[in-house]
CSV table of C-alpha atoms in Angstrom, one decimal:
chain,number,residue,atom,x,y,z
A,27,MET,CA,-80.9,31.0,-12.4
A,28,LYS,CA,-77.2,29.5,-11.2
A,29,ARG,CA,-77.4,27.2,-8.0
A,30,LYS,CA,-76.0,29.2,-4.8
A,31,TYR,CA,-73.2,27.5,-3.2
A,32,LYS,CA,-73.2,25.4,0.1
A,33,THR,CA,-70.6,25.4,2.3
A,34,THR,CA,-69.4,22.0,3.8
A,35,GLY,CA,-68.3,21.1,7.0
A,36,CYS,CA,-65.3,21.7,7.2
A,37,ALA,CA,-64.8,24.9,5.8
A,38,LYS,CA,-67.9,25.5,8.1
A,39,PHE,CA,-65.0,24.5,11.3
A,40,ILE,CA,-62.5,26.2,9.6
A,41,LEU,CA,-64.7,29.5,9.6
A,42,MET,CA,-65.5,28.8,13.0
A,43,LEU,CA,-61.5,28.7,14.2
A,44,VAL,CA,-61.2,31.8,12.3
A,45,ILE,CA,-63.1,33.8,13.7
A,46,LEU,CA,-64.1,32.8,17.1
A,47,ALA,CA,-61.3,31.3,18.3
A,48,PRO,CA,-59.1,34.6,18.1
A,49,LEU,CA,-62.9,36.2,19.8
A,50,ALA,CA,-63.3,33.4,23.0
A,51,TYR,CA,-59.3,33.8,23.8
A,52,LEU,CA,-59.9,37.3,24.0
A,53,GLY,CA,-62.4,36.8,26.0
A,54,ALA,CA,-61.0,34.8,28.2
A,55,SER,CA,-57.9,37.1,28.3
A,56,TYR,CA,-60.0,40.0,29.7
A,57,PHE,CA,-62.3,37.4,32.2
A,58,ASN,CA,-58.2,36.4,33.6
A,59,GLY,CA,-58.0,40.1,34.1
A,60,GLN,CA,-55.5,40.0,31.2
A,61,ASP,CA,-55.0,42.6,28.0
A,62,GLY,CA,-55.9,39.9,25.3
A,63,ILE,CA,-54.6,42.7,21.9
A,64,GLN,CA,-51.3,42.7,23.9
A,65,ASN,CA,-50.6,39.3,23.9
A,66,ILE,CA,-51.3,39.4,20.7
A,67,LYS,CA,-49.3,42.2,19.3
A,68,ASP,CA,-45.7,40.4,21.8
A,69,LEU,CA,-47.0,37.4,20.4
A,70,PHE,CA,-46.4,38.4,16.9
A,71,GLY,CA,-44.5,42.0,16.4
A,72,GLY,CA,-42.2,41.3,18.8
A,73,ASN,CA,-41.3,44.1,20.5
A,74,GLY,CA,-38.8,43.7,22.8
A,75,ASP,CA,-41.5,44.4,25.9
A,76,ARG,CA,-41.4,40.8,26.8
A,77,THR,CA,-37.3,40.4,26.8
A,78,GLN,CA,-37.7,43.2,29.5
A,79,VAL,CA,-39.9,41.5,31.8
A,80,VAL,CA,-37.3,38.4,31.7
A,81,GLU,CA,-34.6,40.8,32.7
A,82,SER,CA,-36.6,42.4,35.0
A,83,ARG,CA,-36.6,39.1,37.1
A,84,ASP,CA,-34.8,39.1,40.2
A,85,THR,CA,-31.1,37.0,40.2
A,86,ASP,CA,-30.7,36.1,43.4
A,87,ASP,CA,-34.6,34.7,43.6
A,88,LEU,CA,-34.0,32.8,40.9
A,89,THR,CA,-31.0,31.8,42.3
A,90,ASP,CA,-32.0,30.2,45.2
A,91,GLN,CA,-34.7,27.9,43.9
A,92,ILE,CA,-31.8,26.9,41.7
A,93,LYS,CA,-30.6,25.6,44.9
A,94,ASP,CA,-33.7,24.5,46.4
A,95,LEU,CA,-33.9,22.4,43.5
A,96,ARG,CA,-30.6,21.1,43.7
A,97,GLU,CA,-30.6,19.7,47.1
A,98,GLU,CA,-34.2,18.1,46.7
A,99,LEU,CA,-33.1,16.1,43.8
A,100,GLU,CA,-29.8,15.7,45.8
A,101,ALA,CA,-31.9,13.8,48.4
A,102,LEU,CA,-34.1,12.4,46.0
A,103,GLU,CA,-31.3,10.4,44.7
A,104,LYS,CA,-29.6,9.2,48.1
A,105,GLU,CA,-33.7,8.1,48.6
A,106,ASN,CA,-33.8,6.0,45.1
A,107,ASP,CA,-30.4,4.3,45.7
A,108,ARG,CA,-31.8,3.4,50.0
A,109,LEU,CA,-34.6,1.8,48.3
A,110,LYS,CA,-32.7,0.2,45.7
A,111,SER,CA,-30.6,-1.4,48.4
A,112,ASP,CA,-33.0,-2.3,50.2
A,113,LEU,CA,-34.7,-4.3,47.0
A,114,GLU,CA,-31.9,-5.7,46.4
A,115,ALA,CA,-31.9,-7.0,49.6
A,116,CYS,CA,-35.1,-8.1,49.9
A,117,GLN,CA,-34.6,-10.1,46.6
A,118,SER,CA,-31.6,-12.0,48.0
A,119,ALA,CA,-33.6,-12.9,50.9
A,120,GLY,CA,-36.3,-14.3,48.9
A,121,SER,CA,-33.9,-16.5,47.1
A,122,GLU,CA,-32.2,-18.2,49.7
């Protein structure tokens, strides 16, 4: 009589990843109100729908966001320079 095959822990884990992980992803996608199957098709199919979504964004909104981020960057750089000068002043006063 032939001996039955035994599955190792690694084989069980890989089998679980192959079967349960996609099911968990689909369940989470549907729970969040998305179409999980369409997400997978877009990821692997590359049917071009994703580029249409990116192109349909409002460019004015993106331009405004870039402008706001640049203003914030300039303000943070000014604050950084001020703090550096304060630190240098404190270090020079402490060494005297």
